[in-house]
Tab-separated table of C-alpha atoms in Angstrom:
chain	number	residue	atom	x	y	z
A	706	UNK	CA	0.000	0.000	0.000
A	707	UNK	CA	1.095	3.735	-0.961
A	708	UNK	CA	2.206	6.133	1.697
A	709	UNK	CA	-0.576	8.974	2.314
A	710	UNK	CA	0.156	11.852	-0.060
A	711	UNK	CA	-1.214	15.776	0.295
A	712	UNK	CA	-3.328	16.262	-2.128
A	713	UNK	CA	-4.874	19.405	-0.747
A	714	UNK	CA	-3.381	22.668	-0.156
A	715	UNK	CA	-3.976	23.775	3.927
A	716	UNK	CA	-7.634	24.123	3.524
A	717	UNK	CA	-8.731	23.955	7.082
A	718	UNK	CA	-7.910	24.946	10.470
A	719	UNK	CA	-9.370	21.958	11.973
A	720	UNK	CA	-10.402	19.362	9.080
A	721	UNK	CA	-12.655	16.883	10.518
A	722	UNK	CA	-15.456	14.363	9.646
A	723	UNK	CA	-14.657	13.479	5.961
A	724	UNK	CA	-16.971	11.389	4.161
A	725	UNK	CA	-17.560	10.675	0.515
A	726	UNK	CA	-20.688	10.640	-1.506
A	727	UNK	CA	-21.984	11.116	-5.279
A	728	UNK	CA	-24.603	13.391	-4.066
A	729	UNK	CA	-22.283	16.126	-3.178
A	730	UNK	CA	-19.826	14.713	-6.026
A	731	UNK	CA	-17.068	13.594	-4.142
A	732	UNK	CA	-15.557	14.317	-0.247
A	733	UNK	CA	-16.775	16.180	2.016
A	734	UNK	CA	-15.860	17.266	5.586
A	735	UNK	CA	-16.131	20.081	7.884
A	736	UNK	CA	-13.525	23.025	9.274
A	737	UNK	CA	-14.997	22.038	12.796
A	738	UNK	CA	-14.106	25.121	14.505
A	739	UNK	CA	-14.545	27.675	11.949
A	740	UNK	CA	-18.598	26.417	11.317
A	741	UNK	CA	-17.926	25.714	8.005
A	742	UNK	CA	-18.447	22.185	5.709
A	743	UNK	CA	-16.321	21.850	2.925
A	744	UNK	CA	-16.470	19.788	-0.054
A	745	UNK	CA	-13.638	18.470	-2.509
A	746	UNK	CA	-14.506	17.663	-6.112
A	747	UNK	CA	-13.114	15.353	-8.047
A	748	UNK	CA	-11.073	17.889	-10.553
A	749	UNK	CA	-9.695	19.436	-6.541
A	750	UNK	CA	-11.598	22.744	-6.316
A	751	UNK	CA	-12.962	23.488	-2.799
A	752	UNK	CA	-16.042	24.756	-1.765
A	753	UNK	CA	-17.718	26.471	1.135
A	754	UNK	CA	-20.666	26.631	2.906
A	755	UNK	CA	-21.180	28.515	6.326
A	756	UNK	CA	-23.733	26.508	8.606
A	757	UNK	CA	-24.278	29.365	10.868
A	758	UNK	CA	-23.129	27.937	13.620
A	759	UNK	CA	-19.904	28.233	15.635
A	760	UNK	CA	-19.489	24.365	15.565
A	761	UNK	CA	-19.362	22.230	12.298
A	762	UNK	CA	-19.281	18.992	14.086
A	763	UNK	CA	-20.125	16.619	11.100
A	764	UNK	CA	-21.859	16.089	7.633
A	765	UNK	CA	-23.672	13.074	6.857
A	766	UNK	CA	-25.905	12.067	3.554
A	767	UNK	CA	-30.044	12.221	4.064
A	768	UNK	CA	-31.023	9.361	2.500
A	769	UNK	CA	-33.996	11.421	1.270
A	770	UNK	CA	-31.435	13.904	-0.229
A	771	UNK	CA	-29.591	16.398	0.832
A	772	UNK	CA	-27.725	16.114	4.210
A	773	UNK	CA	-27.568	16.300	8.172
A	774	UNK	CA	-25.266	18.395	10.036
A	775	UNK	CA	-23.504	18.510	13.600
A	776	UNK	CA	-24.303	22.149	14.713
A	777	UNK	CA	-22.806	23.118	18.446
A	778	UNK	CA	-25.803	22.282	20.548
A	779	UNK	CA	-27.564	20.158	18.048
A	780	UNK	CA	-28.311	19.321	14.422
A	781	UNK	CA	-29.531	20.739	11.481
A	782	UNK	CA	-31.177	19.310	8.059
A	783	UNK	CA	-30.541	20.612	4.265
A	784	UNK	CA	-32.879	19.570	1.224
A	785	UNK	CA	-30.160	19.611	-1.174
A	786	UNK	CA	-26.147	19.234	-1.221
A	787	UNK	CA	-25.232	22.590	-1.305
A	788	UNK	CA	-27.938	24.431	0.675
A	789	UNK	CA	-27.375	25.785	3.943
A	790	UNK	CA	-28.872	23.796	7.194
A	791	UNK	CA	-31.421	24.512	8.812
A	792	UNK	CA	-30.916	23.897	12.940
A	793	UNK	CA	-32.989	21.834	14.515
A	794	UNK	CA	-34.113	22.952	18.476
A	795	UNK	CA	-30.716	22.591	20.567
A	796	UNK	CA	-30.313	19.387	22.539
A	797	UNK	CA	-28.987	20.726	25.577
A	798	UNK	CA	-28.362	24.153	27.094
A	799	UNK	CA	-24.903	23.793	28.762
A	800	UNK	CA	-23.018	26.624	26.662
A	801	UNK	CA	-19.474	24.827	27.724
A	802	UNK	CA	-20.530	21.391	25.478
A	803	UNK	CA	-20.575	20.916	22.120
A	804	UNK	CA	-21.332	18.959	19.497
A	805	UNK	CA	-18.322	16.491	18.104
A	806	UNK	CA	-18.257	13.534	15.590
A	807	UNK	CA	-20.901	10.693	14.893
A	808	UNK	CA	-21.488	7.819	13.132
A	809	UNK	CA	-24.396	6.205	11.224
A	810	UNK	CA	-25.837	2.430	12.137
A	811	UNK	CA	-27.043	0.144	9.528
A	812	UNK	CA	-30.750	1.475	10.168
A	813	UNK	CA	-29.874	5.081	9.293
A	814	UNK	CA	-30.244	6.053	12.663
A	815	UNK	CA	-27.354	8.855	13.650
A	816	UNK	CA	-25.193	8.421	16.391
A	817	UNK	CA	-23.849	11.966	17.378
A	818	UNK	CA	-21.760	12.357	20.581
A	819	UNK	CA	-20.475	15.711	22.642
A	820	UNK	CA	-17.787	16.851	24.423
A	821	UNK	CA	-16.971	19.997	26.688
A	822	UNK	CA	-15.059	22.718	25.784
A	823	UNK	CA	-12.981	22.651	28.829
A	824	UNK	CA	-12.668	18.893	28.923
A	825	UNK	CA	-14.246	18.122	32.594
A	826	UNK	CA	-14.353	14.602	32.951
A	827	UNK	CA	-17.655	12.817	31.936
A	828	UNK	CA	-19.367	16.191	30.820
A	829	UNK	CA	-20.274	15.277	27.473
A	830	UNK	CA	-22.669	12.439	26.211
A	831	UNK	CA	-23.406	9.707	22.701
A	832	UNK	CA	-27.097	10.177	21.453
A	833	UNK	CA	-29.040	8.277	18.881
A	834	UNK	CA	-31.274	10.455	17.076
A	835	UNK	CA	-33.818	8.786	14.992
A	836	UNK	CA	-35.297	9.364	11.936
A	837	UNK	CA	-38.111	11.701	13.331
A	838	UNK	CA	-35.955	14.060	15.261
A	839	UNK	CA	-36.894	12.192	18.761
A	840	UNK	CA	-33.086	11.529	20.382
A	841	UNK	CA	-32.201	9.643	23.519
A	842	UNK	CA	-29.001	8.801	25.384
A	843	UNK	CA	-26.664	5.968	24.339
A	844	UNK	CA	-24.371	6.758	26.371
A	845	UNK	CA	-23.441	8.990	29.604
A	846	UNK	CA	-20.322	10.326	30.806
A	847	UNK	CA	-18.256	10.495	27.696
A	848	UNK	CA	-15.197	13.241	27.789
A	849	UNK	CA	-14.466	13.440	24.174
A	850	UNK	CA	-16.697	11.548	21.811
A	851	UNK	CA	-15.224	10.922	18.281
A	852	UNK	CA	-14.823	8.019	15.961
A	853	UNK	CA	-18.306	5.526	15.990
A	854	UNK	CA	-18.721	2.596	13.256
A	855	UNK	CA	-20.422	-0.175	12.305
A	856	UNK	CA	-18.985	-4.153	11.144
A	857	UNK	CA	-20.668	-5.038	7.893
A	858	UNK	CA	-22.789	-7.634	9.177
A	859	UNK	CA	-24.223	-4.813	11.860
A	860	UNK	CA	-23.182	-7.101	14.613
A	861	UNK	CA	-20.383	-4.613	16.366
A	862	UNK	CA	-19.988	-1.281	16.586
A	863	UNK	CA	-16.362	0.658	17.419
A	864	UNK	CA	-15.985	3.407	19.511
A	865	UNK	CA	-13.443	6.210	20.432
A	866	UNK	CA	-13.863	8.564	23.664
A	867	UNK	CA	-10.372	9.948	23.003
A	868	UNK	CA	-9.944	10.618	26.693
A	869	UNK	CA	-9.840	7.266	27.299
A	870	UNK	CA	-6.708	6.060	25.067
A	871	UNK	CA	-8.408	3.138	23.145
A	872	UNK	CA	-11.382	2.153	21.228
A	873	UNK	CA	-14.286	0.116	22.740
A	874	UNK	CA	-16.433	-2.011	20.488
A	875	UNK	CA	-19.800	-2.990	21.454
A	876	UNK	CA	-22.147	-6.012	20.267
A	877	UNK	CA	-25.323	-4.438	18.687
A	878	UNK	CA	-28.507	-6.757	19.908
A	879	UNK	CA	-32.170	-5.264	18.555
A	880	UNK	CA	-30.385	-2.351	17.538
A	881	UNK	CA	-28.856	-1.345	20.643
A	882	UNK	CA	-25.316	-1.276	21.439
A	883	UNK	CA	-24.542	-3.313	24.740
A	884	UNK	CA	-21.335	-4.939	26.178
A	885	UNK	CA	-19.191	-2.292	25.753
A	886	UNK	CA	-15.483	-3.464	26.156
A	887	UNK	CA	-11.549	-2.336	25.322
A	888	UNK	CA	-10.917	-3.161	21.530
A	889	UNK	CA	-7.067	-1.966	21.622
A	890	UNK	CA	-5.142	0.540	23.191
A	891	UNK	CA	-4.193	3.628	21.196
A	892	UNK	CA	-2.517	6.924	21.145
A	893	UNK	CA	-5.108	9.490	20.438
A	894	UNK	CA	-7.272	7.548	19.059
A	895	UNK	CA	-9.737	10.264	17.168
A	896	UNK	CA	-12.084	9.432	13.952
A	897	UNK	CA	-12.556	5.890	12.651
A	898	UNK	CA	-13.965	3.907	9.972
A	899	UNK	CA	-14.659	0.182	9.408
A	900	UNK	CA	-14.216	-1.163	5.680
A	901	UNK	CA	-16.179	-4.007	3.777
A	902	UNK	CA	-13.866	-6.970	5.805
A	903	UNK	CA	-14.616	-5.470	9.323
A	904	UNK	CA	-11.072	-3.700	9.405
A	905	UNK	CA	-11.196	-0.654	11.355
A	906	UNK	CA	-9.147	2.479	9.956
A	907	UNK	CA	-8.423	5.051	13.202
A	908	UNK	CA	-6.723	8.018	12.865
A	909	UNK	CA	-3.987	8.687	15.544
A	910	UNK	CA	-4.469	12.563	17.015
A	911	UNK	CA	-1.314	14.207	18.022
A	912	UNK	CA	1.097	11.539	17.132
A	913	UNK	CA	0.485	11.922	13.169
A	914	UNK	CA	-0.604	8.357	12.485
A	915	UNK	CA	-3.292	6.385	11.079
A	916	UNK	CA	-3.669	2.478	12.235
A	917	UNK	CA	-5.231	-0.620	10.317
A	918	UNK	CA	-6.731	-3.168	12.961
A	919	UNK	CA	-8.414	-6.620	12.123
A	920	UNK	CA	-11.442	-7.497	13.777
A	921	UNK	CA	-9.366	-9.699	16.167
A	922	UNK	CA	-7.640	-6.422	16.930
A	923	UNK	CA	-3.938	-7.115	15.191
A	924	UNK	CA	-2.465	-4.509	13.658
A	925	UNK	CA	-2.311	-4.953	9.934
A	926	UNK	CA	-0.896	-1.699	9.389
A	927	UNK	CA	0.352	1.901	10.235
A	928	UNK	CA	1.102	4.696	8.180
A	929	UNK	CA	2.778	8.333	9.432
A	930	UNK	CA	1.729	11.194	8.238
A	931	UNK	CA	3.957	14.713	8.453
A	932	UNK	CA	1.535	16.133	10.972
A	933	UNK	CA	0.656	15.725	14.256
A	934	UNK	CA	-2.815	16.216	13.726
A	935	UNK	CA	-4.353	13.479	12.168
A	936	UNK	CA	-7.901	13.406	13.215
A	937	UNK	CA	-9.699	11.613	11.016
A	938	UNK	CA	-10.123	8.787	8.351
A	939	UNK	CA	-12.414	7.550	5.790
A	940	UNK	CA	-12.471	4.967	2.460
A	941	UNK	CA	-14.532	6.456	-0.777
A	942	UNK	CA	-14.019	7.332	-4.191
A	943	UNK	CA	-16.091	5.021	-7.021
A	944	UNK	CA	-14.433	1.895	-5.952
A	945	UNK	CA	-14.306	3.026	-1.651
A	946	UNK	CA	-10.503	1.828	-2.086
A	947	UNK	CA	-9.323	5.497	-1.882
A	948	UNK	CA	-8.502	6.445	1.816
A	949	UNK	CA	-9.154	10.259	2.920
A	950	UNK	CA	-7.159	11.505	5.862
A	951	UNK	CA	-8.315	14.814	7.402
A	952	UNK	CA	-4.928	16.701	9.767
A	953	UNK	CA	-5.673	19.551	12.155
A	954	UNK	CA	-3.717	22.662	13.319
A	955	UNK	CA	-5.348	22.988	16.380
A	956	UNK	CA	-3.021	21.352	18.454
A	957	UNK	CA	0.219	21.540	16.480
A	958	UNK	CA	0.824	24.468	13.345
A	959	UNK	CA	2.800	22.691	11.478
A	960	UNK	CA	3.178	23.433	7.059
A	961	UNK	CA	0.716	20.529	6.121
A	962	UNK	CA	-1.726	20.628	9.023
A	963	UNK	CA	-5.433	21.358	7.760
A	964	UNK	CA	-4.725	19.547	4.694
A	965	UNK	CA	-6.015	16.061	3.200
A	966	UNK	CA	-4.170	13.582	2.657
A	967	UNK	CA	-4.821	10.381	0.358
A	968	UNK	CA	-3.480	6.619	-0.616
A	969	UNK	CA	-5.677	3.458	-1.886
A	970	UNK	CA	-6.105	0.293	-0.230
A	971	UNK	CA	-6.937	-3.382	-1.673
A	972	UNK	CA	-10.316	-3.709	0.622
A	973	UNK	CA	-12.822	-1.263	-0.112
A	974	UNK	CA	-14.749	0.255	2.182
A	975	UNK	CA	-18.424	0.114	3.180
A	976	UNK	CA	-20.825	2.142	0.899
A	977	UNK	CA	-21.752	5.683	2.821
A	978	UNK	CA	-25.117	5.102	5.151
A	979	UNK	CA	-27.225	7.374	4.752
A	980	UNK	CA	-29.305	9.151	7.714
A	981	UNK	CA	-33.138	8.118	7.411
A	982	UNK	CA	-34.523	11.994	8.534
């Protein structure tokens, strides 16, 4: 397997959340602090578009068009690729948490976890929010909730609360995730996606790497990037065997940080769920 390669200039402060999709025509992420989503075409020209929020926690296909996004104290819903969201009533109240990453089960129902801005311990929480709007707690006393996947077969579901160095997978029974447990240790661990074998992809945060686990949990691979930043990681393109890698300058402004970086893979990935609101 190639090394990662830039193949953006620094187009972010802090690129997060990337995902790829033919409705938008090609990747798509968000500059999580700046409020903004951004979407890569296939020829490389970047576009905008403000949510109006201070937090652009995520973007995530509708499966009735258009797409959802992670707004600072909730979500918000667009008709159509490039429209602007509209925000949904806020979750919570608590102006020192925030919105942070998600993840999509195999029902379309969207996973979307917080975190506080000053990091207490426990402050932040993992919701499911179903296809109506109605939401209810997955999880409690989550720090920093990032990286949440699915297995194929729907069966297990991986999970990274970066505070507590390693990602969890769960068993999914009826729908619900249950028996959470240590997967493997990590540095950092941040975003994370799980490809068409049940291989999980995790981006290493502020040690500049990106790991390939089986689902036993042995390492199959790991690739450094020349940032510390790495913060997230996700398989696409028209044959899901190219690998997107979103960096950060938050923690570390370095020359490449807040670009994207890209190599291919032999195992696709999963095709992109889709979020049933």
């Amino acid at each position: 397997m190639m090394r990662p390669e830039q193949i953006t200039d620094v187009i972010a402060f802090h690129g997060e959340g990337p995902v790829w999709h033919s409705s938008w025509g090609g990747l798509r992420m968000v500059d999580m602090l700046a409020g903004t989503i951004l979407t890569l075409s296939g020829s490389g020209e970047v576009t905008r578009i403000a949510t109006g929020s201070r937090i652009a926690a995520f973007v995530r296909p509708r499966e009735r068009g258009g797409y959802v996004a992670g707004l600072e104290r909730g979500i918000g819903l667009a008709d159509a690729p490039f429209a602007t969201p509209t925000s949904l009533p806020e979750m919570w109240s608590d102006p020192n948490v925030r919105m942070n990453e998600c993840g999509l089960d195999p029902w379309g129902r969207l996973y979307a976890g917080s975190m506080p801005y000053d990091r207490t311990l426990g402050a932040g929480r993992l919701y499911r929010i179903e296809a109506d709007g109605r939401y209810s707690t997955a999880l409690y006393h989550v720090t920093v909730s990032n990286g949440l996947d699915f297995a194929p077969d729907g069966q297990r579901a991986y999970y990274n609360d970066t505070s507590t160095g390693c990602t969890d997978v769960f068993d999914v029974v009826g729908g619900d995730l249950v028996d959470r447990r240590p997967f493997h240790d990590g540095d950092g661990p941040d975003g994370l996606a799980v490809d068409s074998e049940g291989n999980v992809w995790c981006a290493m945060n502020r040690v500049g790497k990106v790991r390939l686990y089986s689902p036993e949990a042995e390492i199959l691979g790991e690739w450094e990037l020349p940032v510390h930043g790495v913060t997230a990681v996700t398989l696409g393109g028209p044959d899901l065997r190219d690998v997107f890698i979103t960096t950060s300058r938050e923690t570390a402004d370095e020359p490449h940080a807040g670009a994207v970086f890209h190599m291919r893979t032999a195992v696709p990935g999963q095709p992109t769920r889709t979020f049933a609101g």
